[in-house]
mmCIF file of C-alpha atoms and ligand atoms in Angstrom:
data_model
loop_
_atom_site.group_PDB
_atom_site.id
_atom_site.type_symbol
_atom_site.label_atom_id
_atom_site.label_comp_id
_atom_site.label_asym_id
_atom_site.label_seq_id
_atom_site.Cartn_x
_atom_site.Cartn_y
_atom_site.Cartn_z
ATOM 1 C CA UNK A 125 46.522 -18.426 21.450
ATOM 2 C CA UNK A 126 46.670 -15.803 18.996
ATOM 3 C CA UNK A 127 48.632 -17.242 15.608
ATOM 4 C CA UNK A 128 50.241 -13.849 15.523
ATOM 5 C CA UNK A 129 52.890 -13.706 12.508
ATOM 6 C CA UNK A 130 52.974 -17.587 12.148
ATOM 7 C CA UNK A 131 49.173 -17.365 10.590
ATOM 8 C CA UNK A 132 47.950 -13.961 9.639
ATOM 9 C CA UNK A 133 44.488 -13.612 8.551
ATOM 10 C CA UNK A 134 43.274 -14.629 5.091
ATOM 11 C CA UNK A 135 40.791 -12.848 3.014
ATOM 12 C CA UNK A 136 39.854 -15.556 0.809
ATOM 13 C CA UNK A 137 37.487 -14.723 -2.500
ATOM 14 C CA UNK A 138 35.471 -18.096 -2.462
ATOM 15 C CA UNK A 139 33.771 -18.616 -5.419
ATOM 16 C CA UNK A 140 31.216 -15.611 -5.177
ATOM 17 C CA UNK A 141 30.976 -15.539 -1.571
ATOM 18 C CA UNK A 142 33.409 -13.611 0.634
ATOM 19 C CA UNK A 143 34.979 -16.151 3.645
ATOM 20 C CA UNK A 144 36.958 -14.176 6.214
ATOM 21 C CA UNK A 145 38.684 -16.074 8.823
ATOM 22 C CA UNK A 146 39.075 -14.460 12.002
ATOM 23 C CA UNK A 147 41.621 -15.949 14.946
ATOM 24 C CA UNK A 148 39.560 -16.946 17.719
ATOM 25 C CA UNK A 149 41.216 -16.961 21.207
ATOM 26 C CA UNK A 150 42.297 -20.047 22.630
ATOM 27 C CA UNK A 151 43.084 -21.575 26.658
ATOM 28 C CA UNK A 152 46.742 -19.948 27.386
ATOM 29 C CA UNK A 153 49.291 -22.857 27.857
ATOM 30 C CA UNK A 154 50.515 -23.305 31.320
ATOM 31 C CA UNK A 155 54.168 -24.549 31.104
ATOM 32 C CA UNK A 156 56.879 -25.339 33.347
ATOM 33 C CA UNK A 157 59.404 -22.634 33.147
ATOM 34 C CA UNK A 158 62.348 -24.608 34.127
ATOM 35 C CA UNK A 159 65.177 -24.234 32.021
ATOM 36 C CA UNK A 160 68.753 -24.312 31.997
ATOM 37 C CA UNK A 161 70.811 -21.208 31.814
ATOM 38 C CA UNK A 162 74.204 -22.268 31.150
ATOM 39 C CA UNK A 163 78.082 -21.416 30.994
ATOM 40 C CA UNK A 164 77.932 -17.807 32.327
ATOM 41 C CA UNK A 165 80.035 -19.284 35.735
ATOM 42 C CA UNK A 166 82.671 -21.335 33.668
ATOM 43 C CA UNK A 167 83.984 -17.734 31.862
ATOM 44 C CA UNK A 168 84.142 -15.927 34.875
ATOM 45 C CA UNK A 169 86.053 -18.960 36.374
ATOM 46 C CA UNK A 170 88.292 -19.409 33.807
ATOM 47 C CA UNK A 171 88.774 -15.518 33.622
ATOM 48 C CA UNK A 172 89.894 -15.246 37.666
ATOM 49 C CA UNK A 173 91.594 -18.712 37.151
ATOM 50 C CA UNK A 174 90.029 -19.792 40.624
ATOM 51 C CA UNK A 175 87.832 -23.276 40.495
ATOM 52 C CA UNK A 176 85.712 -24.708 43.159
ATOM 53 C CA UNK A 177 86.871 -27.445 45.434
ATOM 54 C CA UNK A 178 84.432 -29.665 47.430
ATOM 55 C CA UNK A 179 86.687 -29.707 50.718
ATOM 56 C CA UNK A 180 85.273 -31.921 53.553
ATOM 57 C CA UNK A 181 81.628 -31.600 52.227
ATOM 58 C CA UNK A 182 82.565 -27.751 51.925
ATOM 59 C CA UNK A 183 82.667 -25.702 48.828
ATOM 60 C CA UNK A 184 85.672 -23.672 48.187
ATOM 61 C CA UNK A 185 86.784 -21.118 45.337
ATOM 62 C CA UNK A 186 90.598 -21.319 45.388
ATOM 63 C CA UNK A 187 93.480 -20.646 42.759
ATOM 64 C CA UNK A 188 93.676 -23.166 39.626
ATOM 65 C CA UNK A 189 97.195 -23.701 41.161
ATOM 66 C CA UNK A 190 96.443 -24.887 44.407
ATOM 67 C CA UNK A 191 94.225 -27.661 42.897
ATOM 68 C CA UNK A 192 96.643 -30.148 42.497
ATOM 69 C CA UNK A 193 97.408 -29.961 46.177
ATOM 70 C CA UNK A 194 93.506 -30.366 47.070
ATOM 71 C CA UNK A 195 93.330 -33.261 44.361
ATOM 72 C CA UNK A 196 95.975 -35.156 46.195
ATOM 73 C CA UNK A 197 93.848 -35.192 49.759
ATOM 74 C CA UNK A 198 91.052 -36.549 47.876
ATOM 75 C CA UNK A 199 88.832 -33.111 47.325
ATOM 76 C CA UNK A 200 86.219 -33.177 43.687
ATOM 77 C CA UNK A 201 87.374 -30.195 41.901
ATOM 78 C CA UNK A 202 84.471 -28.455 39.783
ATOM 79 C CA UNK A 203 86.686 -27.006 36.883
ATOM 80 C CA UNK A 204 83.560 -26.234 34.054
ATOM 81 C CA UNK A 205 81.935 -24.231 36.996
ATOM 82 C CA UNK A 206 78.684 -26.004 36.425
ATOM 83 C CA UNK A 207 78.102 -26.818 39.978
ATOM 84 C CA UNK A 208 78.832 -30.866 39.443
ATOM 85 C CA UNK A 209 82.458 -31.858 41.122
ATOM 86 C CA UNK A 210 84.536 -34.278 39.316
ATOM 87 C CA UNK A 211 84.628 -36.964 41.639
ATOM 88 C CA UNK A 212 82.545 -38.790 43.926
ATOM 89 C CA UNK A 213 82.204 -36.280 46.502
ATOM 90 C CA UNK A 214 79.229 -34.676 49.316
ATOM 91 C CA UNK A 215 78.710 -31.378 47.536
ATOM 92 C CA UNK A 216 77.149 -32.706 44.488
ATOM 93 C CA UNK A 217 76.228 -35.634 42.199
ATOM 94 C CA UNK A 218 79.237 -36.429 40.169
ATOM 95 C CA UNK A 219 79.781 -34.374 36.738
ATOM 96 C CA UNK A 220 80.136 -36.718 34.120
ATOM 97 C CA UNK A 221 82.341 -34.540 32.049
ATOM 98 C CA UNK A 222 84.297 -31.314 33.892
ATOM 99 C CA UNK A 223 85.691 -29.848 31.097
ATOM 100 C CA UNK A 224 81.836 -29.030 29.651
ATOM 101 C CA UNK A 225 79.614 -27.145 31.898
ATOM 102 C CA UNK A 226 76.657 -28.080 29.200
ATOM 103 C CA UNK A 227 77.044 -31.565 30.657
ATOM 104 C CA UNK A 228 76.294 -32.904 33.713
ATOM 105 C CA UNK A 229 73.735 -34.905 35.640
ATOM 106 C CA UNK A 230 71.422 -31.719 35.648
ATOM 107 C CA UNK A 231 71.468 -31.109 32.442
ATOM 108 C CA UNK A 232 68.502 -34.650 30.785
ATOM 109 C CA UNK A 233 70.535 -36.752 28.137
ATOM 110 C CA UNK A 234 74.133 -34.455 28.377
ATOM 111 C CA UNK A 235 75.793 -37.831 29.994
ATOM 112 C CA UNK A 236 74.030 -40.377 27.786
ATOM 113 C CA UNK A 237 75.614 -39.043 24.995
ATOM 114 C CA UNK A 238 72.826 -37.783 23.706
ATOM 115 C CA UNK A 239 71.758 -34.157 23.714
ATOM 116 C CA UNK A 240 68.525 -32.913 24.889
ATOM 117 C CA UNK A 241 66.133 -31.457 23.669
ATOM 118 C CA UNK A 242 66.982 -28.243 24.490
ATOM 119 C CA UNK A 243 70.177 -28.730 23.273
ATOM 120 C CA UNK A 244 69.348 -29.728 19.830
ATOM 121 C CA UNK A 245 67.159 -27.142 19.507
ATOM 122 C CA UNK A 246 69.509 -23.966 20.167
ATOM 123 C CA UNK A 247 70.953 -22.707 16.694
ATOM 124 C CA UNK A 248 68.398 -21.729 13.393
ATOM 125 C CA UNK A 249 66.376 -23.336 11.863
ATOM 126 C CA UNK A 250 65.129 -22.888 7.974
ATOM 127 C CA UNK A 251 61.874 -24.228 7.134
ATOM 128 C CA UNK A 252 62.306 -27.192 4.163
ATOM 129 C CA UNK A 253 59.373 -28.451 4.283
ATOM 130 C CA UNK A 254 55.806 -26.925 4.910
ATOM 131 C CA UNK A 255 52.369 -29.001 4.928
ATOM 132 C CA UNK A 256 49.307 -26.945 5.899
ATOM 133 C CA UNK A 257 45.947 -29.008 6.102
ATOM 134 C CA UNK A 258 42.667 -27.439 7.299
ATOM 135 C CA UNK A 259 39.448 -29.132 9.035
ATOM 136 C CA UNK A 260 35.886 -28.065 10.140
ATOM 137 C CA UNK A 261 35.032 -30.051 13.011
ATOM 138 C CA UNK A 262 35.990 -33.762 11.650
ATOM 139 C CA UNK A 263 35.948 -32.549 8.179
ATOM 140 C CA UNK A 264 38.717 -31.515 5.714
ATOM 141 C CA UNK A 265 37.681 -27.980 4.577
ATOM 142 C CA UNK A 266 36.936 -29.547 1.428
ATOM 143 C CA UNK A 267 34.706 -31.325 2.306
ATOM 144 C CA UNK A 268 33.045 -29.193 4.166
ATOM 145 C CA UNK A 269 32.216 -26.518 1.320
ATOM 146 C CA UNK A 270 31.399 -29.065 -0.763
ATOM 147 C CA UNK A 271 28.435 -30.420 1.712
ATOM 148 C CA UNK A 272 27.460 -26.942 3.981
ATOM 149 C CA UNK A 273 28.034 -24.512 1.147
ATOM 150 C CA UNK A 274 27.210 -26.347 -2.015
ATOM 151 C CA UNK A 275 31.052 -26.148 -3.955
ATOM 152 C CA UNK A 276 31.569 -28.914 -6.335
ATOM 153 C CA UNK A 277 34.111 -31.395 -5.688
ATOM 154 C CA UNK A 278 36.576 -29.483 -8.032
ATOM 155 C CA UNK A 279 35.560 -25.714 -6.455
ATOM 156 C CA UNK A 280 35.981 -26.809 -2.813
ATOM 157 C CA UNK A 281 39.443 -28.303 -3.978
ATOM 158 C CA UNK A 282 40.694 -25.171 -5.647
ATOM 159 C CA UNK A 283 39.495 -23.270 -2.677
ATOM 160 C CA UNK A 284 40.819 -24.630 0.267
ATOM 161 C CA UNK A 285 43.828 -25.373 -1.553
ATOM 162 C CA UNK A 286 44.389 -21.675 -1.795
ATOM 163 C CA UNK A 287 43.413 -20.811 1.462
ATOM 164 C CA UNK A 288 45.813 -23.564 2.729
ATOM 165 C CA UNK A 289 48.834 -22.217 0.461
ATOM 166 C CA UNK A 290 48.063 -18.708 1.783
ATOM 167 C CA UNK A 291 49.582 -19.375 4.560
ATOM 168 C CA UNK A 292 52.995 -21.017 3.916
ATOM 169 C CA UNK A 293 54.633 -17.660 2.883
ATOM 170 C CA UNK A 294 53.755 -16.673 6.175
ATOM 171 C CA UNK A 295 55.742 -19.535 8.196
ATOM 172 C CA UNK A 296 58.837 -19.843 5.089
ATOM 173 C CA UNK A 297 61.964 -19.047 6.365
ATOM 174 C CA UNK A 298 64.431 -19.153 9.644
ATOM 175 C CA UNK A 299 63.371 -19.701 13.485
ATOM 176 C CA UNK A 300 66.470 -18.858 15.664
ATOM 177 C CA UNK A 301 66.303 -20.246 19.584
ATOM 178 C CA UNK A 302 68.882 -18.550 21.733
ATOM 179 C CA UNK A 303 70.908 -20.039 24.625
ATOM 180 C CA UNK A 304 69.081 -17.290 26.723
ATOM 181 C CA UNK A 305 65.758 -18.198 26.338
ATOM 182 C CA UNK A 306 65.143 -15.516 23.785
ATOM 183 C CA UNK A 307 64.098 -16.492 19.902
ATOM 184 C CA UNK A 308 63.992 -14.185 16.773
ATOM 185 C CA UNK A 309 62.695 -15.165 13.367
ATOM 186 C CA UNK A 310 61.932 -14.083 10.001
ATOM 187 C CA UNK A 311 59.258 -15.118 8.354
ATOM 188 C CA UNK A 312 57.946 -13.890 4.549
ATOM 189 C CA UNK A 313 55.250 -12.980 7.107
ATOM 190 C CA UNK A 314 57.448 -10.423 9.228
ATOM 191 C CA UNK A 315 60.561 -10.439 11.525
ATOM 192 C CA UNK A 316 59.556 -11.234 15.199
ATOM 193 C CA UNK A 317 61.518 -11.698 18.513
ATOM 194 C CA UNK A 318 60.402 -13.084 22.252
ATOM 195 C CA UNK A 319 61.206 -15.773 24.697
ATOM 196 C CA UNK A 320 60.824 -19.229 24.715
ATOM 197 C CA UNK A 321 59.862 -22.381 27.009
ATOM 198 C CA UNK A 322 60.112 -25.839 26.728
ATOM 199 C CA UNK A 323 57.641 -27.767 28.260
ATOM 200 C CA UNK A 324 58.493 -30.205 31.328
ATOM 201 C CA UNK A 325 58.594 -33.126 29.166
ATOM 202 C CA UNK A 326 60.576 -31.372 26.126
ATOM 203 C CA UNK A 327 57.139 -31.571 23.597
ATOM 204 C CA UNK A 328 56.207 -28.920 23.327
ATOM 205 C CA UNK A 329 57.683 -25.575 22.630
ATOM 206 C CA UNK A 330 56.121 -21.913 23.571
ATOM 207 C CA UNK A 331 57.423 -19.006 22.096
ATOM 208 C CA UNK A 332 55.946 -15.495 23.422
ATOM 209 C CA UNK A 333 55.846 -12.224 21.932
ATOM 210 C CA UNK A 334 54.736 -9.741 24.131
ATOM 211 C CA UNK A 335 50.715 -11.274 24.875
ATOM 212 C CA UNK A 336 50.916 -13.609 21.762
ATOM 213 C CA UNK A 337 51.798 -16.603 21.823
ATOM 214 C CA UNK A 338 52.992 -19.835 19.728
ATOM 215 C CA UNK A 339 52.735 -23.163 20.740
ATOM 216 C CA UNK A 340 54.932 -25.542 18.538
ATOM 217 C CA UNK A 341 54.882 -29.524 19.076
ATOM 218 C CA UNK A 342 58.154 -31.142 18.626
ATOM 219 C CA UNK A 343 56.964 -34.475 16.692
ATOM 220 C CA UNK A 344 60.981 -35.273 16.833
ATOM 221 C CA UNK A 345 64.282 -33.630 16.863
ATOM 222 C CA UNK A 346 67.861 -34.417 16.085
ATOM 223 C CA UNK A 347 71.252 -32.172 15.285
ATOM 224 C CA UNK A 348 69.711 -31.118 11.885
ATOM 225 C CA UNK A 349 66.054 -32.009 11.183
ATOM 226 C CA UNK A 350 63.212 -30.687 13.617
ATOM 227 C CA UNK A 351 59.775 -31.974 12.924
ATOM 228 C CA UNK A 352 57.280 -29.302 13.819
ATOM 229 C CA UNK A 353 53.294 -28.803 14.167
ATOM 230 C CA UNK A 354 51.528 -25.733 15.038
ATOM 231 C CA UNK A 355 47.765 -24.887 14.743
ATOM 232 C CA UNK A 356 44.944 -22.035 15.441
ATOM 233 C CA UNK A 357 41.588 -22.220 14.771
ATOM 234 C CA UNK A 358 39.801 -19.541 13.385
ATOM 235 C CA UNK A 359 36.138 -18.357 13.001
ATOM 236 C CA UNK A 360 34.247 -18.728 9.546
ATOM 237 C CA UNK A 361 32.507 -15.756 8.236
ATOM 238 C CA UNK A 362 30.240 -15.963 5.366
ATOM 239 C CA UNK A 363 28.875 -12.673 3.592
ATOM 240 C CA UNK A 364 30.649 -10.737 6.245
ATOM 241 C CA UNK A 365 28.334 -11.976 8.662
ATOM 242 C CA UNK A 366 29.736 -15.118 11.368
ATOM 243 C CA UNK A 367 28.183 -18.214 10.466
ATOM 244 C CA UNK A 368 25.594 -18.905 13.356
ATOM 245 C CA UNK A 369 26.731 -20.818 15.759
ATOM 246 C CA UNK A 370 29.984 -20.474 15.335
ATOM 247 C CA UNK A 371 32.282 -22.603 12.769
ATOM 248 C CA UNK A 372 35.654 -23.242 13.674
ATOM 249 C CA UNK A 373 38.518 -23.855 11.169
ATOM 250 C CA UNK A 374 41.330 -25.567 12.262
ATOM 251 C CA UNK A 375 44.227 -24.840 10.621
ATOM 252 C CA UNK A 376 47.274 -26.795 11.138
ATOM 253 C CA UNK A 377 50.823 -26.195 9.989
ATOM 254 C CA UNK A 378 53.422 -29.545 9.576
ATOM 255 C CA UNK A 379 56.650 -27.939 9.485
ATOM 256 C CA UNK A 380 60.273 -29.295 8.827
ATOM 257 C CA UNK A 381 63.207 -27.114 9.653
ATOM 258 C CA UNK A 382 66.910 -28.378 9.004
ATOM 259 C CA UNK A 383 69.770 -26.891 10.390
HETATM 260 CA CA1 LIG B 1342 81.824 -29.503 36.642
HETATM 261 CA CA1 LIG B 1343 80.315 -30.576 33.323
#
């Protein structure tokens, strides 16, 4: 992945030396696309004040006012338009609330009581709280200068300290996700706008701008605090020249956002 606006690159004066980190490319995620696009059927419903009936395992669209008459033979009525009839019934599972198309058996968690995922995560987000820690191979940064490139203790501290805090302008401010798959945010780092997946088992979130992409782990969620981690690595350059082989830093970005 390419860190895009999230992490832009550094140029980082280190104690005499000139580090440049470059973003390195990364495996592209491969994510399940299925998501839920919801409500647009319920308006239009409501609108032409027609509902659908499940009549002898049959769906039909008919006037609000004749559903009292197909209640009364026993028909489900589907009155959210979410595709889920009221009622036991042979054209669908049974909705679990029919005045809410955002719940129903199809939608994970919208019967428990519980959101989803997806759910909680629609609406923006401000980041609260950002934590930014860096590592060469199994090593902090830190400690890395200080044994490869010779910093003291206090040097390598300072440094990678600043390197690390260069970055959290860059991810400081709101992340909006939109009902229709689409996001926008605006960072210190720039304003930016895309799609968005959620992965099959709700962890992990993709957003995609244009050939860039973010991949965000949801570490937990709930109606107003979103626990979030993001990473890139990038290559080390020393004297302008890439350190042979390559080094890899990993950056990696704990974010909160409330809401
Ligand atoms: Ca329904
Ligand atoms: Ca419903």
């Amino acid at each position: 992945m390419k860190i895009s606006r999230f992490f832009r690159i550094v140029p980082l004066l280190l104690a005499g030396l000139f580090i440049l980190f470059y973003s390195c490319e990364k495996e592209e995620s491969t994510l399940d696309k299925d998501l839920q696009l919801l409500g647009s059927e319920t308006k239009s419903n409501k609108k032409n004040k027609k509902a659908d009936v499940c009549h002898n395992g049959r769906i039909i669209n008919v006037s609000i006012n004749a559903l009292g008459a197909h209640q009364g033979h026993g028909d489900a009525i589907d009155l959210d338009g979410d595709g889920y009839f009221d009622i036991d019934n042979s054209c669908s599972e049974t909705d679990c609330d029919d005045d809410d198309p955002n719940k129903n058996p199809g939608i994970e968690g919208s019967c428990d009581g519980e959101p989803g995922t997806a759910e909680l995560l629609y609406g923006t987000w401000e980041t609260t709280e950002i934590d930014i820690n860096s590592y060469v191979g199994g090593q902090t940064l830190t400690d890395y200068l200080i044994e490869e490139v010779g910093l003291t203790q206090e040097e390598a501290e300072e440094q990678a300290e600043l390197f690390e805090d260069s970055f959290i302008p860059e991810i400081s401010g709101s992340l909006t996700i939109n009902r229709d798959n689409t996001y926008d945010s605006a960072f210190a780092g720039g304003t930016d706008s895309g799609t968005w997946e959620l992965s099959a088992d709700e962890m992990t979130l993709t957003l995609f701008e244009g050939p860039d992409t973010i991949v965000i782990t949801i570490n937990s969620i709930s109606e107003s605090l979103w626990y979030a981690t993001t990473s890139d690595d990038f290559l080390l350059v020393l004297y302008g020249v890439p350190v042979v082989p390559d080094v890899n830093v990993t950056v990696i970005a704990n974010v909160v956002f409330a809401k």
